[in-house]
Short mmCIF file of C-alpha atoms and ligand atoms in Angstrom, two decimals:
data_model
loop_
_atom_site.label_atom_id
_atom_site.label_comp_id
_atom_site.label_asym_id
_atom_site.label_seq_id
_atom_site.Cartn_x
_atom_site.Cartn_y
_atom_site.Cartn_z
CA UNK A 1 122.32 27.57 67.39
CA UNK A 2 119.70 30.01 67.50
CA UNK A 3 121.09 34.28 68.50
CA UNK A 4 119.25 34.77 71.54
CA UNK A 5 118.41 38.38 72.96
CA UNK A 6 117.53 38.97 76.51
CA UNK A 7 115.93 41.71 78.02
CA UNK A 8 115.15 42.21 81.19
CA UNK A 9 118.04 41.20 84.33
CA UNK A 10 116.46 41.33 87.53
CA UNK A 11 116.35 38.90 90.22
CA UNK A 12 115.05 36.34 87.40
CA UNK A 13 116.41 37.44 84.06
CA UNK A 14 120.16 37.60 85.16
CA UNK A 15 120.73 34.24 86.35
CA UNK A 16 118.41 32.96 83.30
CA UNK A 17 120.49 34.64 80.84
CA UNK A 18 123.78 33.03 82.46
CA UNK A 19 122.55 29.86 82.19
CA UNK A 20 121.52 30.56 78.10
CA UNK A 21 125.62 31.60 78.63
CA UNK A 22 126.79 28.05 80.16
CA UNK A 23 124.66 26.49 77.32
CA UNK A 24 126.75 28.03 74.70
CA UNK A 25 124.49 30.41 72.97
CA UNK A 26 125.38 34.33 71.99
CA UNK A 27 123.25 35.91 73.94
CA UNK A 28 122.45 40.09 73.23
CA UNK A 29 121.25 41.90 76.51
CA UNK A 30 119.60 44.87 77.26
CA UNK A 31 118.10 46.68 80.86
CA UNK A 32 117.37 50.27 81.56
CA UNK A 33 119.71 49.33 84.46
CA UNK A 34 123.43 48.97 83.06
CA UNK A 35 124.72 47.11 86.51
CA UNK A 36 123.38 43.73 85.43
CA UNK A 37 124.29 44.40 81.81
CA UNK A 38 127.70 44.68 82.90
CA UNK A 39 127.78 41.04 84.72
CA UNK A 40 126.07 39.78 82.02
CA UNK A 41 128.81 41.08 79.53
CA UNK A 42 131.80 39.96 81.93
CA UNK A 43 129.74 35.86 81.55
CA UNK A 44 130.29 36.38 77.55
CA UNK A 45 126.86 37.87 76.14
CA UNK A 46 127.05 41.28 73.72
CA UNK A 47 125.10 44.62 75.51
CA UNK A 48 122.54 46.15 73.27
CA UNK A 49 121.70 49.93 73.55
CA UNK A 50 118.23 49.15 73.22
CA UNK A 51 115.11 46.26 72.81
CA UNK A 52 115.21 47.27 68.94
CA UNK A 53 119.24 46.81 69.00
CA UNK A 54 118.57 43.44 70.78
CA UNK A 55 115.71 42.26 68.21
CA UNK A 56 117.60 43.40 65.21
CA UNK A 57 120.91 41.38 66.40
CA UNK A 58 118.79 37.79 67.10
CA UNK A 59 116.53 34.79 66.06
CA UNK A 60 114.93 34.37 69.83
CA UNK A 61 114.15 37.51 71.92
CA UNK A 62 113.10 36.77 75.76
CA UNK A 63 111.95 38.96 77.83
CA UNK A 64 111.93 39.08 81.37
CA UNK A 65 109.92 42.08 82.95
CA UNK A 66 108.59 43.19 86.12
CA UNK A 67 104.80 43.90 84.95
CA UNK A 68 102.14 44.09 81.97
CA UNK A 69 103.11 47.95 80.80
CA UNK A 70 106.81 47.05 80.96
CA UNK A 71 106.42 44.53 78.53
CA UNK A 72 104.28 46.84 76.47
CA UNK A 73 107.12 49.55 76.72
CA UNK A 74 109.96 46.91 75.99
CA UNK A 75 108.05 45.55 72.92
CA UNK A 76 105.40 48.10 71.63
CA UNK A 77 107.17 51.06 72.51
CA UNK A 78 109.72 53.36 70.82
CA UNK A 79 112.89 51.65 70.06
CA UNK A 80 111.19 48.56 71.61
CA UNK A 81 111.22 44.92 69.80
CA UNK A 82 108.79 45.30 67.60
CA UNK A 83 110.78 48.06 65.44
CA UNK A 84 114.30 45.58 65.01
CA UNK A 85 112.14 42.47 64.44
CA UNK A 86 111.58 40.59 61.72
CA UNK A 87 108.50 38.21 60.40
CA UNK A 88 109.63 34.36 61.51
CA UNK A 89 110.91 35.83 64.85
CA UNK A 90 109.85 34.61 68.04
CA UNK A 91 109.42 36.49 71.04
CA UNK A 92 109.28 34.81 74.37
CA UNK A 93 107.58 36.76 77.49
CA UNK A 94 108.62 35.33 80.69
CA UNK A 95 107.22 37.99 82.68
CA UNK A 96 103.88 37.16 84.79
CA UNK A 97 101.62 39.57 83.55
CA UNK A 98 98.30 40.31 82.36
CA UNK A 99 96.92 36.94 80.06
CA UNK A 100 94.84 39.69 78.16
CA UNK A 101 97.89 41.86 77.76
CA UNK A 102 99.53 38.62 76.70
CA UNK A 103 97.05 38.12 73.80
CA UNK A 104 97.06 41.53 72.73
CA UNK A 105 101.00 42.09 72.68
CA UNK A 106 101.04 38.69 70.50
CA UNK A 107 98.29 40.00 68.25
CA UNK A 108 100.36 43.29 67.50
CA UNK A 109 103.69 41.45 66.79
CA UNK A 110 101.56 38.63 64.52
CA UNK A 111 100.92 41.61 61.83
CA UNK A 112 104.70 42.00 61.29
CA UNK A 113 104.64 38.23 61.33
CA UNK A 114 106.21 37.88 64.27
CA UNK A 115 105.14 34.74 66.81
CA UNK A 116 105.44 34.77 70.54
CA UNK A 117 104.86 32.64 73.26
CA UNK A 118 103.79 33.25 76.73
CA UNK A 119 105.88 31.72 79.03
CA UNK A 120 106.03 32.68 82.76
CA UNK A 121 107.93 30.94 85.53
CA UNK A 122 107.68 29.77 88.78
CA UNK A 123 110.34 28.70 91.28
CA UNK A 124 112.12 32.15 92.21
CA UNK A 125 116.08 33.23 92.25
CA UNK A 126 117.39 29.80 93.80
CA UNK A 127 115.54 27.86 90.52
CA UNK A 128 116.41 30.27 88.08
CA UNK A 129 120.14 29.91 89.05
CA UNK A 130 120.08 26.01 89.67
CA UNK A 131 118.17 26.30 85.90
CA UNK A 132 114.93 24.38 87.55
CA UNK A 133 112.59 26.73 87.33
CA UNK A 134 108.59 25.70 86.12
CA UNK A 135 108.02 27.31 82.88
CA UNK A 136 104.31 27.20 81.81
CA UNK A 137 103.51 27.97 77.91
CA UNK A 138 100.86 29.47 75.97
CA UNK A 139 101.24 29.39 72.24
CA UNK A 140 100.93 27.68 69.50
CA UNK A 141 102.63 23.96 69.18
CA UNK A 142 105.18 24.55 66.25
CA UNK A 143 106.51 28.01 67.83
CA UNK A 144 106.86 26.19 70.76
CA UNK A 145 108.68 22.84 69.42
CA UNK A 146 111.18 25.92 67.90
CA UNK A 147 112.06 27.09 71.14
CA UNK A 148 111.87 24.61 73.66
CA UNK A 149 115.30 23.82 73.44
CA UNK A 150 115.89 26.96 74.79
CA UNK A 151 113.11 26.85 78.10
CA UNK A 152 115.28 23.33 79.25
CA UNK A 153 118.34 25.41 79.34
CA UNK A 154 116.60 27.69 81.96
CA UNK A 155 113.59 24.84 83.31
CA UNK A 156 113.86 21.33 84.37
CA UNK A 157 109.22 21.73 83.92
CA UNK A 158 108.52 22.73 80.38
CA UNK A 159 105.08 22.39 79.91
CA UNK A 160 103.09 23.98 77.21
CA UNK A 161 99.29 24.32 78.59
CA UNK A 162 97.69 25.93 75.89
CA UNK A 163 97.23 29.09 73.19
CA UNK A 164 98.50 32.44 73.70
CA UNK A 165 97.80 33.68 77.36
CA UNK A 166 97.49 29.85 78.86
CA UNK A 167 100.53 31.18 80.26
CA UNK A 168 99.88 33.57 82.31
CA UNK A 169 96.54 31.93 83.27
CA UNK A 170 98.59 28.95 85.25
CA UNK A 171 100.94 31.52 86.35
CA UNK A 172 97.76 33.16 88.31
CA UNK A 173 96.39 29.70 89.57
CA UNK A 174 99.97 28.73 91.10
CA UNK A 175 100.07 32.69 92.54
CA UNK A 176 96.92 32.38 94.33
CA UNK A 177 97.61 28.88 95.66
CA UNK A 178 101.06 29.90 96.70
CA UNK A 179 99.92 33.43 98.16
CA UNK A 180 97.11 31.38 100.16
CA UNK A 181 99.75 28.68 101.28
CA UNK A 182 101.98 31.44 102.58
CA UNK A 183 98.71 33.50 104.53
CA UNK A 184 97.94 30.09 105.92
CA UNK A 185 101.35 28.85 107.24
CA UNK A 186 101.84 32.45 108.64
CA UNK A 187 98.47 32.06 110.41
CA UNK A 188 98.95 28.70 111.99
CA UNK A 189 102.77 29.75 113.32
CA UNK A 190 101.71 32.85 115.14
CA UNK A 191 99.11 30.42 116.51
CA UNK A 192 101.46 28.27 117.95
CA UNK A 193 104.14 30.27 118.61
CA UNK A 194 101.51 32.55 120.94
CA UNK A 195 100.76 29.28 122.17
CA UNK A 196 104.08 28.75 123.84
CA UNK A 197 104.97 26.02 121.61
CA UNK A 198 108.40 26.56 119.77
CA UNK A 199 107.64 27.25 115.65
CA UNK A 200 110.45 25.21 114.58
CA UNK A 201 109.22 22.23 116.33
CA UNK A 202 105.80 22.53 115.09
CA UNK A 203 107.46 23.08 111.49
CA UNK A 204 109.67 19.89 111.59
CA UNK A 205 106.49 17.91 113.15
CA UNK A 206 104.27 19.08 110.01
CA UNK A 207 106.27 19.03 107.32
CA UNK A 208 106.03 15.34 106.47
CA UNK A 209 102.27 15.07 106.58
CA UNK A 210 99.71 16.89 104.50
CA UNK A 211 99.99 20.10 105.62
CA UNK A 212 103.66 19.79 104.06
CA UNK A 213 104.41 21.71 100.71
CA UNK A 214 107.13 23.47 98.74
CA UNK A 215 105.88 26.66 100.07
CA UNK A 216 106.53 25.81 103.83
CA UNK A 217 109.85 24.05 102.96
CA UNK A 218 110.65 27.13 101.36
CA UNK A 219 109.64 30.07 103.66
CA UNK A 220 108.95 28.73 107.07
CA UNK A 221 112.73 28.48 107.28
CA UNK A 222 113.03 32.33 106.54
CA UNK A 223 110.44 33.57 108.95
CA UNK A 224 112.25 31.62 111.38
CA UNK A 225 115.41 33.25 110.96
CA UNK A 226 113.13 36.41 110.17
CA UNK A 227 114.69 36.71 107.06
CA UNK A 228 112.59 38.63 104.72
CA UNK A 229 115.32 39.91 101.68
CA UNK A 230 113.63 38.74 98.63
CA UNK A 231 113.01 36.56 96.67
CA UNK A 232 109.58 37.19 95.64
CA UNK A 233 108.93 41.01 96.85
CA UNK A 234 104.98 41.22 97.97
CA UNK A 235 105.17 44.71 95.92
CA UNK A 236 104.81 41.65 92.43
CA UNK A 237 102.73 39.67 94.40
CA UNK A 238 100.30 42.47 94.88
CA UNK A 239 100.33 42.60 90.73
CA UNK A 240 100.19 39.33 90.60
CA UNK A 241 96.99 38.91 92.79
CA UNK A 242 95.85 42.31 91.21
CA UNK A 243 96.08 40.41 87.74
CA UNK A 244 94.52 37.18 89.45
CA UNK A 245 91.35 39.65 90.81
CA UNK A 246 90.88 41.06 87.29
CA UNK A 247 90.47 38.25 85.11
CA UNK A 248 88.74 36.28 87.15
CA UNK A 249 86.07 39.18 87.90
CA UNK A 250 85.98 39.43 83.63
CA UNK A 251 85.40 35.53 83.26
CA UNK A 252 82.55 35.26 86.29
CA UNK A 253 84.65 33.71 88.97
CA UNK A 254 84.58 34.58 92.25
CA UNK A 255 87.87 34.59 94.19
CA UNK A 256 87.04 35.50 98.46
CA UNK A 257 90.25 34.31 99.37
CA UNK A 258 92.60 35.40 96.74
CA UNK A 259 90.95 38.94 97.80
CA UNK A 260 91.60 38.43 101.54
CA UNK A 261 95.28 37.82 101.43
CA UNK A 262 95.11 40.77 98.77
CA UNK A 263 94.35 42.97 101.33
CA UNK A 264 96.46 41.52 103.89
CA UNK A 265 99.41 42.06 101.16
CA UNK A 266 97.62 45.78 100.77
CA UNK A 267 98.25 46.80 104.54
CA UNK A 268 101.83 45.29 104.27
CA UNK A 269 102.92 47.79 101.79
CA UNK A 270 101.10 50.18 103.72
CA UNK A 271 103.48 49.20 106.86
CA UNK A 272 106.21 49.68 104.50
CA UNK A 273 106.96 46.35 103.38
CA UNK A 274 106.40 45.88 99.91
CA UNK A 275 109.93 45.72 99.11
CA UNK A 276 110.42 42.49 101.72
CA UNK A 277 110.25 38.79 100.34
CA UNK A 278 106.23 37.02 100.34
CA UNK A 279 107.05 35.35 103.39
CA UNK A 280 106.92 38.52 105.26
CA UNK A 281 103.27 38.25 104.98
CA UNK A 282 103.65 36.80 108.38
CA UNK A 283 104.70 40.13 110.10
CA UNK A 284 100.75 40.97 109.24
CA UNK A 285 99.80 38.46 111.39
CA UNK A 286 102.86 38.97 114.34
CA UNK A 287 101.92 42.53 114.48
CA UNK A 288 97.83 41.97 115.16
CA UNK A 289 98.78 38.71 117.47
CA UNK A 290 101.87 40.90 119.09
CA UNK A 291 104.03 37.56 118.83
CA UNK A 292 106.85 36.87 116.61
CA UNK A 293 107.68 33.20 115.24
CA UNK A 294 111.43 32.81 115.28
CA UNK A 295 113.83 30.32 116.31
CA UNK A 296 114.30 29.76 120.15
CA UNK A 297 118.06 30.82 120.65
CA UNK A 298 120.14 27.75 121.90
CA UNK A 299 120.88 28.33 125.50
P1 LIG B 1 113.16 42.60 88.88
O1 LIG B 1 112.46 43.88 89.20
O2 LIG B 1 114.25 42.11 89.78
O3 LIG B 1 113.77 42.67 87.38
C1 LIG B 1 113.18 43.30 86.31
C2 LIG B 1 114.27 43.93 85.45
O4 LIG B 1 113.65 44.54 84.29
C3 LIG B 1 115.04 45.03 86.15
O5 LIG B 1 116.43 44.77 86.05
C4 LIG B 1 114.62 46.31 85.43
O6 LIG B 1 115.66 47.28 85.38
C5 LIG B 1 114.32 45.77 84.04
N1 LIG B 1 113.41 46.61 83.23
C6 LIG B 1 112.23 47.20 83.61
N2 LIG B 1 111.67 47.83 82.56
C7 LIG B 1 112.50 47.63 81.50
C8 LIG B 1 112.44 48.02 80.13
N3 LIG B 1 111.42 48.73 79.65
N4 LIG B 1 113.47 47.64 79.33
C9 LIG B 1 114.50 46.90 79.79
N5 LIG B 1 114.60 46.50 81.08
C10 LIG B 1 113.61 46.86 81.92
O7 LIG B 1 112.01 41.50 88.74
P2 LIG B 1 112.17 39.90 88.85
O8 LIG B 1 112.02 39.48 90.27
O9 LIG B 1 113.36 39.45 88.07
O10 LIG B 1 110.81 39.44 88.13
C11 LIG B 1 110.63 39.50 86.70
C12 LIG B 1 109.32 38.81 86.37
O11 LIG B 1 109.35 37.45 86.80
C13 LIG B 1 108.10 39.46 87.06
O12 LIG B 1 107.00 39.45 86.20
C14 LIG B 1 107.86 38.54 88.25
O13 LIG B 1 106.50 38.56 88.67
C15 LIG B 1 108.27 37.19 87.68
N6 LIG B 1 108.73 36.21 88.66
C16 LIG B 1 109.58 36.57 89.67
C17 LIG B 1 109.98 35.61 90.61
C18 LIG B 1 110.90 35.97 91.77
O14 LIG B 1 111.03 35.15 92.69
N7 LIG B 1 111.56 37.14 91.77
C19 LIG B 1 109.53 34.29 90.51
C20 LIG B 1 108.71 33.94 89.45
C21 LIG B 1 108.31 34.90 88.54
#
């Protein structure tokens, strides 16, 4: 079995790496953070003192960053994974960041003969611990037939969509469409709440029929508890939708509505909420309509 190395144990990378763990493969771990190291450790997996230290001590590094330059720091960097690897490494990004970045990162690596694969994720904490998480791919086939092995142990959707930066590109269509699903259900349940009509009833009433979707299964629930720990923090949807904005603008597509809900997201963080889950987008729209959509108490 392949030496993995994992950097990166957020929300995401910490219950990925366990699962790598429960499959039975050494893993070697490394965050600027050492909390998550430590849990990591306790679950079996070797702490590196650095992305080098983790490169040098594996076949398979993943990473699992917040945005674009922390993946450039963690790889390109000093003491990063470019300086332990070796040529017939493979690294595997499964940050969202930048498809550009992606390319360029990939190209660097590629002159110490070292692949990579972009390979972001969709699904959030509950997936990544359950181990179902979407993984989209961009790379080339035979780096990927190497490694998929390894995706199923985190995915139950392994899907490879492309070259380098494919990726990322899907990871920007399902951001928009999920970040215009969430804008749209928060709309619709200030409308009815305002309306007098009770949000949970209008929820169970819709959810079968075509407005239904995994994003309303997923966060009407929490704004009706008004439960907005994340999750998905709107402080990475904002790069997310700031990543979307930018490539589309360098390819000649025009995106009104990604930009709309951008700038909804934008006054969020103003308000102070950048830090709460995505589906506190809907305070935007409780705070202009002076309404909240919660669950009526049982009397
Ligand atoms: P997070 O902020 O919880 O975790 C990122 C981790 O990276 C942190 O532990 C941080 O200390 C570490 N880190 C930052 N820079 C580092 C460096 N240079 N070297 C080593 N470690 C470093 O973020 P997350 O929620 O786990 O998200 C990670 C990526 O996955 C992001 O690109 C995000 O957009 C994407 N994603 C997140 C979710 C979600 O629901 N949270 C869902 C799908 C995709």
């Amino acid at each position: 079995m392949e030496r993995i190395g994992f950097i990166g144990l957020g929300i995401m990378g910490k219950p990925m790496a366990m699962n790598l763990i429960k499959a039975g493969y050494s893993l070697t771990v490394y965050d600027i953070r050492p909390e998550p190291v430590k849990e990591v450790v306790a679950a079996g997996a070797r702490p590196g003192t650095s992305s080098k230290d983790v490169a040098s001590q594996s076949d398979v590094v993943i990473t699992m960053l917040p945005n674009t330059q922390d993946v450039k720091d963690a790889v390109l960097g000093p003491n990063g994974v470019i300086e332990g690897a070796r040529a017939g490494q493979i690294l595997v990004d499964m940050s969202s960041i930048a498809p550009l970045a992606a390319k360029q990162i990939a190209a660097e690596l590629q002159k110490k003969g070292v692949e990579m694969l972009d390979a972001p994720v969709s699904g959030g904490e509950p997936k990544a611990k359950d181990a179902t998480l979407s993984i989209m791919v961009g790379g080339k086939k035979e780096v990927f037939d190497r490694v998929e092995r390894i995706l199923r142990c985190m995915g139950s959707s392994v899907v490879l969509v492309g070259e380098i930066g494919s990726g990322n590109i899907t990871k920007l269509a399902n951001q928009i469409i999920v970040a215009l699903n969430i804008a749209a259900m928060s709309e619709a349940m200030v409308l009815a709440t305002k309306a007098g009509v009770d949000p949970e009833k209008v929820f169970q009433a819709i959810r079968g029929g075509l407005a239904g979707s995994a994003v309303l299964d997923a966060k009407a629930p929490m704004v009706l508890d008004g439960n907005f720990k994340p999750g998905f923090r709107i402080a990475l949807h904002i790069k997310d939708l700031a990543n979307a904005l930018e490539t589309a603008h360098q390819i000649g597509v025009p995106v009104p509505l990604t930009s709309v809900v951008m700038e909804v997201m934008q006054a969020l963080k103003i308000d102070g909420k950048a830090m709460d889950d995505h589906g506190g987008i809907v305070q935007f729209y409780e705070k202009l309509a002076k309404v909240e959509v919660r669950r009526k108490k049982a009397k």
